[in-house]
PDB file of C-alpha atoms in Angstrom:
ATOM      1  CA  UNK D 281      32.642  64.860-319.296  1.00 48.00           C
ATOM      2  CA  UNK D 282      32.087  61.503-317.650  1.00 49.00           C
ATOM      3  CA  UNK D 283      28.901  59.743-318.783  1.00 52.00           C
ATOM      4  CA  UNK D 284      26.867  57.299-316.726  1.00 50.00           C
ATOM      5  CA  UNK D 285      26.331  53.818-318.072  1.00 55.00           C
ATOM      6  CA  UNK D 286      22.716  52.780-317.361  1.00 51.00           C
ATOM      7  CA  UNK D 287      23.857  49.159-317.257  1.00 49.00           C
ATOM      8  CA  UNK D 288      26.405  49.828-314.537  1.00 58.00           C
ATOM      9  CA  UNK D 289      24.908  52.714-312.549  1.00 69.00           C
ATOM     10  CA  UNK D 290      23.534  51.878-309.108  1.00 80.00           C
ATOM     11  CA  UNK D 291      20.243  53.314-307.837  1.00 80.00           C
ATOM     12  CA  UNK D 292      19.355  54.100-304.237  1.00 79.00           C
ATOM     13  CA  UNK D 293      16.034  52.340-303.551  1.00 73.00           C
ATOM     14  CA  UNK D 294      14.967  55.036-301.040  1.00 74.00           C
ATOM     15  CA  UNK D 295      15.492  58.225-303.028  1.00 81.00           C
ATOM     16  CA  UNK D 296      16.158  56.883-306.577  1.00 78.00           C
ATOM     17  CA  UNK D 297      19.445  58.779-306.746  1.00 82.00           C
ATOM     18  CA  UNK D 298      21.995  57.275-309.167  1.00 85.00           C
ATOM     19  CA  UNK D 299      25.606  56.449-308.256  1.00 81.00           C
ATOM     20  CA  UNK D 300      28.447  55.240-310.481  1.00 82.00           C
ATOM     21  CA  UNK D 301      30.050  52.898-307.924  1.00 82.00           C
ATOM     22  CA  UNK D 302      28.994  50.668-305.062  1.00 78.00           C
ATOM     23  CA  UNK D 303      31.267  52.584-302.675  1.00 77.00           C
ATOM     24  CA  UNK D 304      29.583  55.933-303.344  1.00 80.00           C
ATOM     25  CA  UNK D 305      26.145  54.307-303.015  1.00 75.00           C
ATOM     26  CA  UNK D 306      27.076  52.770-299.656  1.00 71.00           C
ATOM     27  CA  UNK D 307      28.443  56.065-298.388  1.00 74.00           C
ATOM     28  CA  UNK D 308      25.252  57.831-299.493  1.00 76.00           C
ATOM     29  CA  UNK D 309      23.128  55.225-297.708  1.00 72.00           C
ATOM     30  CA  UNK D 310      24.991  55.670-294.427  1.00 67.00           C
ATOM     31  CA  UNK D 311      24.981  59.472-294.488  1.00 69.00           C
ATOM     32  CA  UNK D 312      21.472  60.143-295.824  1.00 74.00           C
ATOM     33  CA  UNK D 313      19.425  57.149-294.740  1.00 71.00           C
ATOM     34  CA  UNK D 314      21.421  55.386-292.024  1.00 66.00           C
ATOM     35  CA  UNK D 315      20.815  55.474-288.257  1.00 63.00           C
ATOM     36  CA  UNK D 316      22.671  58.275-286.516  1.00 68.00           C
ATOM     37  CA  UNK D 317      24.188  57.543-283.105  1.00 72.00           C
ATOM     38  CA  UNK D 318      23.557  60.426-280.698  1.00 78.00           C
ATOM     39  CA  UNK D 319      25.878  61.309-277.826  1.00 80.00           C
ATOM     40  CA  UNK D 320      24.287  60.292-274.508  1.00 78.00           C
ATOM     41  CA  UNK D 321      25.771  63.141-272.460  1.00 76.00           C
ATOM     42  CA  UNK D 322      23.517  66.020-271.417  1.00 75.00           C
ATOM     43  CA  UNK D 323      23.861  69.296-273.319  1.00 75.00           C
ATOM     44  CA  UNK D 324      25.777  67.593-276.142  1.00 80.00           C
ATOM     45  CA  UNK D 325      24.058  67.593-279.540  1.00 78.00           C
ATOM     46  CA  UNK D 326      26.732  65.643-281.442  1.00 80.00           C
ATOM     47  CA  UNK D 327      25.709  62.573-283.444  1.00 75.00           C
ATOM     48  CA  UNK D 328      27.647  60.177-285.663  1.00 74.00           C
ATOM     49  CA  UNK D 329      27.104  57.896-288.626  1.00 66.00           C
ATOM     50  CA  UNK D 330      28.988  55.007-287.051  1.00 67.00           C
ATOM     51  CA  UNK D 331      29.347  53.636-283.532  1.00 69.00           C
ATOM     52  CA  UNK D 332      33.188  53.791-283.343  1.00 73.00           C
ATOM     53  CA  UNK D 333      33.037  57.528-284.051  1.00 75.00           C
ATOM     54  CA  UNK D 334      30.531  57.991-281.232  1.00 77.00           C
ATOM     55  CA  UNK D 335      32.653  56.007-278.776  1.00 77.00           C
ATOM     56  CA  UNK D 336      35.754  58.055-279.611  1.00 77.00           C
ATOM     57  CA  UNK D 337      33.775  61.269-279.101  1.00 78.00           C
ATOM     58  CA  UNK D 338      32.268  60.216-275.752  1.00 75.00           C
ATOM     59  CA  UNK D 339      35.746  59.767-274.310  1.00 73.00           C
ATOM     60  CA  UNK D 340      36.148  63.558-274.536  1.00 74.00           C
ATOM     61  CA  UNK D 341      33.433  63.915-271.872  1.00 76.00           C
ATOM     62  CA  UNK D 342      35.282  61.749-269.352  1.00 73.00           C
ATOM     63  CA  UNK D 343      37.903  63.377-267.128  1.00 71.00           C
ATOM     64  CA  UNK D 344      40.483  60.596-266.867  1.00 73.00           C
ATOM     65  CA  UNK D 345      43.863  62.378-266.965  1.00 81.00           C
ATOM     66  CA  UNK D 346      45.021  63.170-263.430  1.00 83.00           C
ATOM     67  CA  UNK D 347      47.424  65.907-262.329  1.00 84.00           C
ATOM     68  CA  UNK D 348      50.448  64.399-260.578  1.00 82.00           C
ATOM     69  CA  UNK D 349      50.555  67.266-258.072  1.00 83.00           C
ATOM     70  CA  UNK D 350      46.968  68.087-257.041  1.00 83.00           C
ATOM     71  CA  UNK D 351      44.985  65.093-258.420  1.00 78.00           C
ATOM     72  CA  UNK D 352      42.737  67.345-260.521  1.00 81.00           C
ATOM     73  CA  UNK D 353      41.211  65.477-263.467  1.00 81.00           C
ATOM     74  CA  UNK D 354      41.184  66.551-267.110  1.00 83.00           C
ATOM     75  CA  UNK D 355      39.397  65.269-270.206  1.00 76.00           C
ATOM     76  CA  UNK D 356      42.474  65.278-272.432  1.00 79.00           C
ATOM     77  CA  UNK D 357      46.180  64.696-271.999  1.00 81.00           C
ATOM     78  CA  UNK D 358      46.874  68.072-273.631  1.00 84.00           C
ATOM     79  CA  UNK D 359      44.832  70.060-271.100  1.00 84.00           C
ATOM     80  CA  UNK D 360      46.464  68.126-268.253  1.00 86.00           C
ATOM     81  CA  UNK D 361      49.922  68.992-269.595  1.00 87.00           C
ATOM     82  CA  UNK D 362      48.954  72.676-269.821  1.00 86.00           C
ATOM     83  CA  UNK D 363      47.779  72.554-266.199  1.00 86.00           C
ATOM     84  CA  UNK D 364      51.019  70.919-265.036  1.00 86.00           C
ATOM     85  CA  UNK D 365      52.912  74.080-265.983  1.00 86.00           C
ATOM     86  CA  UNK D 366      51.163  75.849-263.103  1.00 85.00           C
ATOM     87  CA  UNK D 367      52.944  73.519-260.681  1.00 85.00           C
ATOM     88  CA  UNK D 368      56.280  73.254-262.490  1.00 84.00           C
ATOM     89  CA  UNK D 369      56.361  77.013-263.222  1.00 85.00           C
ATOM     90  CA  UNK D 370      57.354  76.160-266.794  1.00 88.00           C
ATOM     91  CA  UNK D 371      56.814  79.086-269.207  1.00 88.00           C
ATOM     92  CA  UNK D 372      57.972  77.834-272.613  1.00 89.00           C
ATOM     93  CA  UNK D 373      56.290  80.521-274.737  1.00 89.00           C
ATOM     94  CA  UNK D 374      58.445  83.644-275.074  1.00 91.00           C
ATOM     95  CA  UNK D 375      57.693  87.002-276.653  1.00 88.00           C
ATOM     96  CA  UNK D 376      60.050  87.646-279.572  1.00 85.00           C
ATOM     97  CA  UNK D 377      59.844  91.430-279.302  1.00 82.00           C
ATOM     98  CA  UNK D 378      63.232  92.962-278.462  1.00 79.00           C
ATOM     99  CA  UNK D 379      63.778  93.875-274.782  1.00 81.00           C
ATOM    100  CA  UNK D 380      60.385  92.507-273.729  1.00 83.00           C
ATOM    101  CA  UNK D 381      61.177  89.277-271.922  1.00 86.00           C
ATOM    102  CA  UNK D 382      57.534  88.256-271.424  1.00 87.00           C
ATOM    103  CA  UNK D 383      56.952  84.516-271.010  1.00 90.00           C
ATOM    104  CA  UNK D 384      53.811  82.453-270.609  1.00 89.00           C
ATOM    105  CA  UNK D 385      52.735  78.893-269.903  1.00 85.00           C
ATOM    106  CA  UNK D 386      50.115  79.038-272.684  1.00 86.00           C
ATOM    107  CA  UNK D 387      50.459  79.931-276.344  1.00 86.00           C
ATOM    108  CA  UNK D 388      47.103  81.731-276.372  1.00 84.00           C
ATOM    109  CA  UNK D 389      48.160  84.025-273.541  1.00 86.00           C
ATOM    110  CA  UNK D 390      51.361  84.862-275.415  1.00 86.00           C
ATOM    111  CA  UNK D 391      49.370  85.703-278.549  1.00 84.00           C
ATOM    112  CA  UNK D 392      47.169  88.087-276.564  1.00 81.00           C
ATOM    113  CA  UNK D 393      50.296  89.708-275.122  1.00 82.00           C
ATOM    114  CA  UNK D 394      51.933  90.133-278.530  1.00 81.00           C
ATOM    115  CA  UNK D 395      48.961  92.195-279.666  1.00 73.00           C
ATOM    116  CA  UNK D 396      50.082  94.916-277.236  1.00 73.00           C
ATOM    117  CA  UNK D 397      53.216  95.357-279.353  1.00 73.00           C
ATOM    118  CA  UNK D 398      51.284  95.721-282.593  1.00 67.00           C
ATOM    119  CA  UNK D 399      48.094  97.719-282.231  1.00 59.00           C
ATOM    120  CA  UNK D 400      47.702  97.769-286.006  1.00 54.00           C
ATOM    121  CA  UNK D 401      46.386  94.209-285.741  1.00 59.00           C
ATOM    122  CA  UNK D 402      43.390  95.352-283.711  1.00 60.00           C
ATOM    123  CA  UNK D 403      40.486  95.597-286.179  1.00 73.00           C
ATOM    124  CA  UNK D 404      37.414  95.591-283.936  1.00 82.00           C
ATOM    125  CA  UNK D 405      36.892  98.739-281.874  1.00 84.00           C
ATOM    126  CA  UNK D 406      34.509  99.011-278.939  1.00 89.00           C
ATOM    127  CA  UNK D 407      31.860 101.725-279.395  1.00 90.00           C
ATOM    128  CA  UNK D 408      31.693 102.401-275.653  1.00 90.00           C
ATOM    129  CA  UNK D 409      35.383 102.657-274.729  1.00 91.00           C
ATOM    130  CA  UNK D 410      38.847 102.945-276.389  1.00 86.00           C
ATOM    131  CA  UNK D 411      39.515  99.183-276.292  1.00 86.00           C
ATOM    132  CA  UNK D 412      40.297  97.409-279.568  1.00 80.00           C
ATOM    133  CA  UNK D 413      40.321  93.697-280.376  1.00 80.00           C
ATOM    134  CA  UNK D 414      41.683  91.427-283.081  1.00 72.00           C
ATOM    135  CA  UNK D 415      38.609  89.162-283.128  1.00 75.00           C
ATOM    136  CA  UNK D 416      34.885  89.859-283.139  1.00 80.00           C
ATOM    137  CA  UNK D 417      34.360  87.204-280.478  1.00 81.00           C
ATOM    138  CA  UNK D 418      36.726  89.020-278.105  1.00 82.00           C
ATOM    139  CA  UNK D 419      34.855  92.280-278.659  1.00 86.00           C
ATOM    140  CA  UNK D 420      31.519  90.563-277.994  1.00 87.00           C
ATOM    141  CA  UNK D 421      32.780  89.028-274.740  1.00 85.00           C
ATOM    142  CA  UNK D 422      34.162  92.419-273.701  1.00 88.00           C
ATOM    143  CA  UNK D 423      30.823  94.150-274.338  1.00 88.00           C
ATOM    144  CA  UNK D 424      28.837  91.475-272.520  1.00 86.00           C
ATOM    145  CA  UNK D 425      31.109  91.494-269.489  1.00 84.00           C
ATOM    146  CA  UNK D 426      32.139  95.150-269.146  1.00 88.00           C
ATOM    147  CA  UNK D 427      29.350  97.256-270.639  1.00 90.00           C
ATOM    148  CA  UNK D 428      26.213  95.082-270.627  1.00 89.00           C
ATOM    149  CA  UNK D 429      27.163  93.453-267.307  1.00 86.00           C
ATOM    150  CA  UNK D 430      25.776  90.106-268.466  1.00 86.00           C
ATOM    151  CA  UNK D 431      26.274  87.204-266.058  1.00 85.00           C
ATOM    152  CA  UNK D 432      25.052  84.020-267.763  1.00 83.00           C
ATOM    153  CA  UNK D 433      26.837  81.557-265.442  1.00 83.00           C
ATOM    154  CA  UNK D 434      24.890  80.815-262.231  1.00 85.00           C
ATOM    155  CA  UNK D 435      26.161  78.958-259.157  1.00 82.00           C
ATOM    156  CA  UNK D 436      24.016  75.892-258.383  1.00 79.00           C
ATOM    157  CA  UNK D 437      24.726  76.272-254.659  1.00 78.00           C
ATOM    158  CA  UNK D 438      23.839  79.915-253.969  1.00 81.00           C
ATOM    159  CA  UNK D 439      22.457  81.214-257.327  1.00 81.00           C
ATOM    160  CA  UNK D 440      25.164  83.884-257.528  1.00 85.00           C
ATOM    161  CA  UNK D 441      25.791  84.861-261.148  1.00 87.00           C
ATOM    162  CA  UNK D 442      29.101  85.326-262.963  1.00 86.00           C
ATOM    163  CA  UNK D 443      30.174  86.679-266.326  1.00 81.00           C
ATOM    164  CA  UNK D 444      32.888  84.050-266.766  1.00 80.00           C
ATOM    165  CA  UNK D 445      32.714  80.250-266.448  1.00 81.00           C
ATOM    166  CA  UNK D 446      36.226  80.041-265.003  1.00 80.00           C
ATOM    167  CA  UNK D 447      35.366  82.523-262.239  1.00 82.00           C
ATOM    168  CA  UNK D 448      32.273  80.443-261.435  1.00 82.00           C
ATOM    169  CA  UNK D 449      34.392  77.289-261.136  1.00 80.00           C
ATOM    170  CA  UNK D 450      36.824  79.067-258.798  1.00 77.00           C
ATOM    171  CA  UNK D 451      33.872  80.336-256.722  1.00 79.00           C
ATOM    172  CA  UNK D 452      32.352  76.860-256.318  1.00 78.00           C
ATOM    173  CA  UNK D 453      35.616  75.073-255.533  1.00 73.00           C
ATOM    174  CA  UNK D 454      36.899  77.740-253.157  1.00 72.00           C
ATOM    175  CA  UNK D 455      33.771  79.061-251.424  1.00 75.00           C
ATOM    176  CA  UNK D 456      31.382  76.096-251.332  1.00 74.00           C
ATOM    177  CA  UNK D 457      33.604  73.021-251.620  1.00 70.00           C
ATOM    178  CA  UNK D 458      36.496  74.729-249.806  1.00 70.00           C
ATOM    179  CA  UNK D 459      39.091  73.313-252.181  1.00 69.00           C
ATOM    180  CA  UNK D 460      42.492  74.978-251.798  1.00 72.00           C
ATOM    181  CA  UNK D 461      44.870  73.413-254.334  1.00 74.00           C
ATOM    182  CA  UNK D 462      47.639  76.026-253.985  1.00 76.00           C
ATOM    183  CA  UNK D 463      49.733  75.269-250.900  1.00 76.00           C
ATOM    184  CA  UNK D 464      52.671  77.192-249.474  1.00 76.00           C
ATOM    185  CA  UNK D 465      55.739  74.981-249.195  1.00 71.00           C
ATOM    186  CA  UNK D 466      57.074  77.007-246.248  1.00 70.00           C
ATOM    187  CA  UNK D 467      54.214  77.204-243.760  1.00 73.00           C
ATOM    188  CA  UNK D 468      51.546  74.958-245.260  1.00 72.00           C
ATOM    189  CA  UNK D 469      48.990  77.714-245.873  1.00 75.00           C
ATOM    190  CA  UNK D 470      46.485  76.783-248.584  1.00 77.00           C
ATOM    191  CA  UNK D 471      44.791  79.084-251.095  1.00 76.00           C
ATOM    192  CA  UNK D 472      42.011  78.834-253.679  1.00 71.00           C
ATOM    193  CA  UNK D 473      43.879  80.947-256.236  1.00 72.00           C
ATOM    194  CA  UNK D 474      47.518  80.917-257.332  1.00 76.00           C
ATOM    195  CA  UNK D 475      47.636  84.729-257.246  1.00 74.00           C
ATOM    196  CA  UNK D 476      46.756  84.623-253.526  1.00 76.00           C
ATOM    197  CA  UNK D 477      49.577  82.146-252.940  1.00 77.00           C
ATOM    198  CA  UNK D 478      51.969  84.412-254.854  1.00 74.00           C
ATOM    199  CA  UNK D 479      50.974  87.383-252.673  1.00 75.00           C
ATOM    200  CA  UNK D 480      51.455  85.234-249.598  1.00 72.00           C
ATOM    201  CA  UNK D 481      54.930  84.146-250.717  1.00 70.00           C
ATOM    202  CA  UNK D 482      55.938  87.783-251.190  1.00 67.00           C
ATOM    203  CA  UNK D 483      55.392  88.430-247.477  1.00 66.00           C
ATOM    204  CA  UNK D 484      57.790  87.236-244.743  1.00 57.00           C
ATOM    205  CA  UNK D 485      56.921  84.017-242.915  1.00 57.00           C
ATOM    206  CA  UNK D 486      56.783  84.942-239.246  1.00 45.00           C
ATOM    207  CA  UNK D 487      56.545  82.310-236.523  1.00 44.00           C
ATOM    208  CA  UNK D 488      53.331  83.768-235.152  1.00 46.00           C
ATOM    209  CA  UNK D 489      51.502  84.225-238.431  1.00 52.00           C
ATOM    210  CA  UNK D 490      48.275  82.559-237.162  1.00 52.00           C
ATOM    211  CA  UNK D 491      46.981  85.698-235.462  1.00 61.00           C
ATOM    212  CA  UNK D 492      43.474  86.053-236.966  1.00 73.00           C
ATOM    213  CA  UNK D 493      41.157  84.078-234.690  1.00 77.00           C
ATOM    214  CA  UNK D 494      37.418  83.462-234.936  1.00 76.00           C
ATOM    215  CA  UNK D 495      35.860  84.497-231.618  1.00 76.00           C
ATOM    216  CA  UNK D 496      33.130  81.895-232.031  1.00 74.00           C
ATOM    217  CA  UNK D 497      35.064  78.702-232.725  1.00 70.00           C
ATOM    218  CA  UNK D 498      38.667  79.801-231.950  1.00 69.00           C
ATOM    219  CA  UNK D 499      39.881  78.670-235.361  1.00 72.00           C
ATOM    220  CA  UNK D 500      42.885  80.701-236.557  1.00 72.00           C
ATOM    221  CA  UNK D 501      43.838  81.944-240.025  1.00 70.00           C
ATOM    222  CA  UNK D 502      46.880  83.426-241.700  1.00 67.00           C
ATOM    223  CA  UNK D 503      45.070  86.406-243.226  1.00 69.00           C
ATOM    224  CA  UNK D 504      42.059  88.625-242.554  1.00 72.00           C
ATOM    225  CA  UNK D 505      40.618  87.529-245.897  1.00 72.00           C
ATOM    226  CA  UNK D 506      40.708  83.868-244.856  1.00 72.00           C
ATOM    227  CA  UNK D 507      39.001  84.726-241.574  1.00 74.00           C
ATOM    228  CA  UNK D 508      36.346  86.749-243.419  1.00 74.00           C
ATOM    229  CA  UNK D 509      35.707  83.824-245.774  1.00 70.00           C
ATOM    230  CA  UNK D 510      35.331  81.555-242.742  1.00 70.00           C
ATOM    231  CA  UNK D 511      32.786  83.890-241.154  1.00 68.00           C
ATOM    232  CA  UNK D 512      30.765  84.125-244.336  1.00 64.00           C
ATOM    233  CA  UNK D 513      31.032  80.432-245.192  1.00 58.00           C
ATOM    234  CA  UNK D 514      27.813  78.678-246.090  1.00 40.00           C
ATOM    235  CA  UNK D 515      28.183  75.004-246.771  1.00 40.00           C
ATOM    236  CA  UNK D 516      25.224  74.036-248.910  1.00 39.00           C
ATOM    237  CA  UNK D 517      23.276  70.853-249.554  1.00 36.00           C
ATOM    238  CA  UNK D 518      25.167  67.603-249.241  1.00 32.00           C
ATOM    239  CA  UNK D 519      28.453  69.161-248.115  1.00 34.00           C
ATOM    240  CA  UNK D 520      27.755  70.517-244.627  1.00 39.00           C
ATOM    241  CA  UNK D 521      24.959  72.665-243.207  1.00 36.00           C
ATOM    242  CA  UNK D 522      26.964  74.874-240.865  1.00 39.00           C
ATOM    243  CA  UNK D 523      27.358  78.634-240.696  1.00 41.00           C
ATOM    244  CA  UNK D 524      29.546  80.794-238.516  1.00 42.00           C
ATOM    245  CA  UNK D 525      27.567  84.029-238.162  1.00 40.00           C
ATOM    246  CA  UNK D 526      30.209  86.064-236.323  1.00 41.00           C
ATOM    247  CA  UNK D 527      31.081  89.317-238.115  1.00 39.00           C
TER     248      UNK D 527
END
């Protein structure tokens, strides 16, 4: 067993703890008694022992990686690259189960799919329905969303509540900000969701597609859903205070 030499041991003047080397004493001083640098961003509780660590962390809050197709910004290069697969239709993750053929643009989605081939991996069973999950977190989210009907994510424009943050983001960008990043390359029609664009592409492109007209402002739309969204549109706050009330 290593013994301390009273002649060589170093003592912390603040807590009188003894250390065998100067390096361990310095590290102790920084961690236990040094000034911690707190992240300045709201809702972030991270703090760091040194300023370089804080500066590296704060870069994760800044969306500085831009999509080449739709100009959407991302906080990391990795998340931007994952998003790019939506535009390039790249699906590099393939299911290895024989005769399946399933592909995905995200590894996590593929992992969720592979569970369907091996139900023995599902360890967490829902008490309210037959669904089973491989992780406790997935079961908790399922219960909150499906059975408890919890909606913790609230829209700052209209106070509508959602069970999923992603659905809230789609609601704000599509309904309030009227962002439509998914554009048809044939007729120019724009959609808030990729699934709506896919449904649109499955239908034939007729010359007279713009047949749904608002009787109030004579604006035309490709689908009844788009016309309905126009009629129910409420542009809040700093965007535009205008409502078409025609039903």
